[in-house]
Structure formats: structure tokens, C-alpha cells
């Protein structure tokens, strides 16, 4: 049997990383939720939290974080949830609805539609 990435992690290490938790406090995190750091790492932070803050200087999906950190997605969700609670990062699902003020102008959309029809 070939051991995969999850099998290669020591259960004790994963238990320590998550503080024994098995679920993230933020239930809305999924694989494509974009995480953006809003602060610099603080002295004494858990090393994985520091790595997440550094990686997420630009919007990064949860699944990308898991790949970069070589950790299971469930563990990354717990770590990101910790940072969300502390206000160190922000999370946004790429298909989150926009406020009506952020929507494009209707006249502009009509011009785009006319342009597409003319092609």
C-alpha cells in the first residue's frame, strides 16, 4: 500500500496543530473560499498561522493553502478559522453576492450586449 500525504502525517502532530479540534468554527469555509491576510505575523504565533499569513498576502483559496502547507484541508480550515476569529485574515467566497452598488451600470451592460451581437 502506498501512503498518501494524509497518511504520512503523524496524528499527534495534527492533533497538536488544531488543539484537538476536529471542526472549524467558521462553517462557511469551503475549498474555493479566498483568504487574504490583513495583518503581519505576531511574535509567538503558531508557525502554521505565520505561514498562512505570509502565503495569503494575495488572495489564496483554502485548497491552495492546504497544498502549500502539505496539510489536510480540514486542518487548514481550523487554522484559518482561528485567524478569522482573531481578525488576522478575511475570507470571501468567489461567488459571494455583491452589493447592489457594486453592480455594473445597466447602460454599460446594454452597450456590451450590443457589441457582442455585432460580432
JSON list of C-alpha atoms in Angstrom, two decimals, residues 46-107:
[
{"chain": "A", "resi": 46, "resn": "UNK", "atom": "CA", "xyz": [1.97, 29.24, 15.78]},
{"chain": "A", "resi": 47, "resn": "UNK", "atom": "CA", "xyz": [4.28, 28.62, 12.81]},
{"chain": "A", "resi": 48, "resn": "UNK", "atom": "CA", "xyz": [1.44, 27.41, 10.59]},
{"chain": "A", "resi": 49, "resn": "UNK", "atom": "CA", "xyz": [-0.50, 30.63, 11.29]},
{"chain": "A", "resi": 50, "resn": "UNK", "atom": "CA", "xyz": [2.58, 32.62, 10.29]},
{"chain": "A", "resi": 51, "resn": "UNK", "atom": "CA", "xyz": [2.86, 30.64, 7.05]},
{"chain": "A", "resi": 52, "resn": "UNK", "atom": "CA", "xyz": [-0.81, 31.24, 6.26]},
{"chain": "A", "resi": 53, "resn": "UNK", "atom": "CA", "xyz": [-0.45, 34.99, 6.82]},
{"chain": "A", "resi": 54, "resn": "UNK", "atom": "CA", "xyz": [2.57, 35.11, 4.53]},
{"chain": "A", "resi": 55, "resn": "UNK", "atom": "CA", "xyz": [1.01, 32.99, 1.79]},
{"chain": "A", "resi": 56, "resn": "UNK", "atom": "CA", "xyz": [-2.24, 34.96, 1.89]},
{"chain": "A", "resi": 57, "resn": "UNK", "atom": "CA", "xyz": [-0.74, 38.36, 1.18]},
{"chain": "A", "resi": 58, "resn": "UNK", "atom": "CA", "xyz": [-2.58, 37.81, -2.09]},
{"chain": "A", "resi": 59, "resn": "UNK", "atom": "CA", "xyz": [-5.99, 36.08, -2.22]},
{"chain": "A", "resi": 60, "resn": "UNK", "atom": "CA", "xyz": [-5.43, 32.35, -1.84]},
{"chain": "A", "resi": 61, "resn": "UNK", "atom": "CA", "xyz": [-8.01, 29.55, -1.88]},
{"chain": "A", "resi": 62, "resn": "UNK", "atom": "CA", "xyz": [-8.26, 27.20, 1.08]},
{"chain": "A", "resi": 63, "resn": "UNK", "atom": "CA", "xyz": [-7.37, 24.26, -1.14]},
{"chain": "A", "resi": 64, "resn": "UNK", "atom": "CA", "xyz": [-4.21, 26.08, -2.32]},
{"chain": "A", "resi": 65, "resn": "UNK", "atom": "CA", "xyz": [-3.24, 26.70, 1.30]},
{"chain": "A", "resi": 66, "resn": "UNK", "atom": "CA", "xyz": [-3.66, 23.02, 2.08]},
{"chain": "A", "resi": 67, "resn": "UNK", "atom": "CA", "xyz": [-1.40, 22.10, -0.85]},
{"chain": "A", "resi": 68, "resn": "UNK", "atom": "CA", "xyz": [1.20, 24.71, 0.05]},
{"chain": "A", "resi": 69, "resn": "UNK", "atom": "CA", "xyz": [1.27, 23.70, 3.73]},
{"chain": "A", "resi": 70, "resn": "UNK", "atom": "CA", "xyz": [1.04, 19.98, 2.90]},
{"chain": "A", "resi": 71, "resn": "UNK", "atom": "CA", "xyz": [-1.79, 19.57, 5.41]},
{"chain": "A", "resi": 72, "resn": "UNK", "atom": "CA", "xyz": [-5.29, 18.12, 5.14]},
{"chain": "A", "resi": 73, "resn": "UNK", "atom": "CA", "xyz": [-7.95, 20.65, 4.14]},
{"chain": "A", "resi": 74, "resn": "UNK", "atom": "CA", "xyz": [-9.85, 20.00, 7.38]},
{"chain": "A", "resi": 75, "resn": "UNK", "atom": "CA", "xyz": [-6.81, 21.06, 9.42]},
{"chain": "A", "resi": 76, "resn": "UNK", "atom": "CA", "xyz": [-6.25, 24.16, 7.27]},
{"chain": "A", "resi": 77, "resn": "UNK", "atom": "CA", "xyz": [-9.89, 25.16, 7.75]},
{"chain": "A", "resi": 78, "resn": "UNK", "atom": "CA", "xyz": [-9.41, 25.02, 11.53]},
{"chain": "A", "resi": 79, "resn": "UNK", "atom": "CA", "xyz": [-6.22, 27.10, 11.34]},
{"chain": "A", "resi": 80, "resn": "UNK", "atom": "CA", "xyz": [-7.83, 29.68, 9.04]},
{"chain": "A", "resi": 81, "resn": "UNK", "atom": "CA", "xyz": [-10.87, 29.80, 11.32]},
{"chain": "A", "resi": 82, "resn": "UNK", "atom": "CA", "xyz": [-8.57, 30.70, 14.23]},
{"chain": "A", "resi": 83, "resn": "UNK", "atom": "CA", "xyz": [-7.14, 33.58, 12.20]},
{"chain": "A", "resi": 84, "resn": "UNK", "atom": "CA", "xyz": [-10.62, 34.74, 11.17]},
{"chain": "A", "resi": 85, "resn": "UNK", "atom": "CA", "xyz": [-11.74, 34.88, 14.80]},
{"chain": "A", "resi": 86, "resn": "UNK", "atom": "CA", "xyz": [-8.64, 36.93, 15.67]},
{"chain": "A", "resi": 87, "resn": "UNK", "atom": "CA", "xyz": [-9.26, 39.29, 12.72]},
{"chain": "A", "resi": 88, "resn": "UNK", "atom": "CA", "xyz": [-5.89, 38.42, 11.15]},
{"chain": "A", "resi": 89, "resn": "UNK", "atom": "CA", "xyz": [-7.42, 37.33, 7.82]},
{"chain": "A", "resi": 90, "resn": "UNK", "atom": "CA", "xyz": [-10.60, 37.87, 5.85]},
{"chain": "A", "resi": 91, "resn": "UNK", "atom": "CA", "xyz": [-12.49, 35.26, 3.86]},
{"chain": "A", "resi": 92, "resn": "UNK", "atom": "CA", "xyz": [-14.59, 35.66, 0.75]},
{"chain": "A", "resi": 93, "resn": "UNK", "atom": "CA", "xyz": [-16.22, 33.08, -1.42]},
{"chain": "A", "resi": 94, "resn": "UNK", "atom": "CA", "xyz": [-15.54, 33.95, -5.08]},
{"chain": "A", "resi": 95, "resn": "UNK", "atom": "CA", "xyz": [-19.23, 33.76, -5.93]},
{"chain": "A", "resi": 96, "resn": "UNK", "atom": "CA", "xyz": [-20.41, 35.79, -2.94]},
{"chain": "A", "resi": 97, "resn": "UNK", "atom": "CA", "xyz": [-23.21, 38.15, -3.91]},
{"chain": "A", "resi": 98, "resn": "UNK", "atom": "CA", "xyz": [-22.19, 41.75, -4.47]},
{"chain": "A", "resi": 99, "resn": "UNK", "atom": "CA", "xyz": [-23.89, 44.74, -3.01]},
{"chain": "A", "resi": 100, "resn": "UNK", "atom": "CA", "xyz": [-26.17, 46.49, -5.49]},
{"chain": "A", "resi": 101, "resn": "UNK", "atom": "CA", "xyz": [-23.78, 49.46, -5.51]},
{"chain": "A", "resi": 102, "resn": "UNK", "atom": "CA", "xyz": [-21.03, 47.21, -6.89]},
{"chain": "A", "resi": 103, "resn": "UNK", "atom": "CA", "xyz": [-23.05, 46.00, -9.87]},
{"chain": "A", "resi": 104, "resn": "UNK", "atom": "CA", "xyz": [-22.15, 47.38, -13.31]},
{"chain": "A", "resi": 105, "resn": "UNK", "atom": "CA", "xyz": [-24.30, 50.15, -14.74]},
{"chain": "A", "resi": 106, "resn": "UNK", "atom": "CA", "xyz": [-27.25, 48.83, -16.80]},
{"chain": "A", "resi": 107, "resn": "UNK", "atom": "CA", "xyz": [-26.43, 51.17, -19.69]}
]
